[in-house]
Amino acid sequence: MNALYFHLREDFAVPHAALRIWGAERGAPEGAAGSPEFRGVGEQLKRYAASLSQPFCGPSSDAEAAAWFGEGASHVRSVAHMALRDRDCFGMLALGSEDVLRFYPEMGTLYLKRMGDLASAALLRFL
């Protein structure tokens, strides 16, 4: 996961990135159980992620997902949320920026969708 965060930060200049993975059938890999990526999330957030047919881009409004960014969360002004899927939604990748116009509702999401698809495929191999 550190590689994912590194490349998002370095290659795409995304200052904040976080992901969460859920699902009882998917156990955390050995040694990863305490990592933030496998912490529980609320049912409302799971439903929200499952409802995303395309990445969401816009102002940071979901308090639970915003908290994933840690101490920098109070400075995040725009976000992109991508559902992680195989057949069902098993997680969400969140990107954040202090720039209010970095992720905006009218922006194209083709690359973000592809990024979510690639992250899902990679994580499914890892899990």
Coordinates of C-alpha atoms in Angstrom, one line a residue:
M1 CA 0.0 0.0 0.0
N2 CA 2.9 2.3 0.6
A3 CA 3.8 1.9 -3.1
L4 CA 0.3 3.1 -4.0
Y5 CA 0.5 6.1 -1.8
F6 CA 4.0 6.9 -3.0
H7 CA 3.1 6.8 -6.7
L8 CA -0.1 8.8 -6.2
R9 CA 1.9 11.5 -4.4
E10 CA 5.0 11.5 -6.6
D11 CA 3.6 10.6 -10.1
F12 CA 0.2 12.3 -9.9
A13 CA 1.0 15.1 -7.3
V14 CA -1.9 14.0 -5.1
P15 CA -1.0 15.2 -1.6
H16 CA -3.4 13.1 0.3
A17 CA -4.5 9.5 -0.4
A18 CA -6.2 6.9 1.8
L19 CA -8.0 3.6 1.2
R20 CA -10.2 1.3 3.3
I21 CA -10.9 -2.3 2.6
W22 CA -13.8 -4.2 4.1
G23 CA -15.7 -7.5 3.8
A24 CA -15.8 -10.4 6.2
E25 CA -14.7 -12.8 3.5
R26 CA -11.4 -10.9 3.0
G27 CA -9.1 -11.1 5.9
A28 CA -6.3 -8.7 6.3
P29 CA -3.0 -10.2 5.1
E30 CA -0.7 -11.4 7.9
G31 CA 0.8 -8.4 9.7
A32 CA -1.6 -5.9 8.2
A33 CA -4.5 -6.2 10.7
G34 CA -3.5 -3.1 12.6
S35 CA -3.0 -0.9 9.5
P36 CA -5.5 1.9 8.9
E37 CA -6.5 0.4 5.5
F38 CA -8.3 -2.5 7.4
R39 CA -10.0 -0.5 10.1
G40 CA -13.8 -0.7 10.1
V41 CA -16.0 1.8 8.3
G42 CA -19.6 2.7 8.9
E43 CA -22.5 1.1 7.0
Q44 CA -23.5 4.5 5.5
L45 CA -20.0 4.9 4.0
K46 CA -20.1 1.3 2.6
R47 CA -23.5 2.1 0.9
Y48 CA -22.1 5.3 -0.4
A49 CA -19.1 3.6 -2.0
A50 CA -21.2 0.8 -3.4
S51 CA -23.5 3.4 -5.1
L52 CA -20.6 5.0 -7.0
S53 CA -20.8 4.0 -10.6
Q54 CA -18.3 6.6 -11.5
P55 CA -15.7 8.4 -9.3
F56 CA -17.1 11.2 -7.2
C57 CA -15.2 14.5 -7.5
G58 CA -16.0 17.6 -5.5
P59 CA -15.9 19.3 -2.1
S60 CA -14.9 17.2 0.9
S61 CA -18.2 16.6 2.6
D62 CA -18.1 13.1 4.1
A63 CA -16.7 13.4 7.6
E64 CA -15.8 9.8 8.0
A65 CA -13.8 9.6 4.7
A66 CA -12.2 13.0 5.3
A67 CA -10.8 11.7 8.6
W68 CA -8.9 9.0 6.7
F69 CA -6.4 11.7 5.7
G70 CA -5.3 12.1 9.3
E71 CA -3.9 15.4 10.6
G72 CA -4.1 17.0 7.1
A73 CA -7.8 16.3 6.9
S74 CA -8.8 19.8 8.0
H75 CA -6.9 21.3 5.0
V76 CA -8.5 19.1 2.4
R77 CA -10.9 21.1 0.2
S78 CA -11.6 18.8 -2.7
V79 CA -11.7 15.0 -3.0
A80 CA -12.1 12.1 -5.4
H81 CA -13.7 8.9 -4.2
M82 CA -13.4 5.7 -6.2
A83 CA -15.1 2.4 -5.3
L84 CA -12.9 -0.7 -5.2
R85 CA -14.7 -3.5 -6.8
D86 CA -14.6 -7.1 -7.9
R87 CA -18.2 -8.3 -8.2
D88 CA -19.2 -6.3 -5.2
C89 CA -17.7 -3.2 -3.6
F90 CA -15.0 -4.1 -1.2
G91 CA -13.4 -0.8 -0.4
M92 CA -12.8 2.8 -1.4
L93 CA -9.8 4.9 -2.5
A94 CA -10.0 8.6 -1.5
L95 CA -7.7 11.3 -2.9
G96 CA -7.6 14.8 -1.4
S97 CA -6.2 18.2 -2.1
E98 CA -6.0 21.5 -0.4
D99 CA -6.8 23.1 -3.8
V100 CA -10.6 23.5 -4.0
L101 CA -10.4 23.1 -7.8
R102 CA -8.2 20.0 -8.0
F103 CA -11.2 17.6 -7.9
Y104 CA -14.4 19.3 -9.1
P105 CA -17.8 17.9 -10.1
E106 CA -17.5 18.7 -13.8
M107 CA -14.1 17.2 -14.4
G108 CA -13.6 14.1 -16.5
T109 CA -13.2 10.9 -14.5
L110 CA -11.9 8.5 -17.1
Y111 CA -8.4 8.3 -15.6
L112 CA -9.8 8.2 -12.0
K113 CA -12.0 5.3 -13.0
R114 CA -9.1 3.5 -14.5
M115 CA -7.0 4.2 -11.4
G116 CA -9.7 2.7 -9.2
D117 CA -10.0 -0.4 -11.5
L118 CA -6.2 -0.9 -11.4
A119 CA -6.1 -0.4 -7.6
S120 CA -8.9 -2.9 -7.2
A121 CA -7.1 -5.5 -9.4
A122 CA -3.8 -5.1 -7.6
L123 CA -5.4 -5.3 -4.2
L124 CA -7.4 -8.4 -5.1
R125 CA -4.1 -10.1 -5.9
F126 CA -2.6 -8.9 -2.7
L127 CA -5.6 -10.0 -0.6

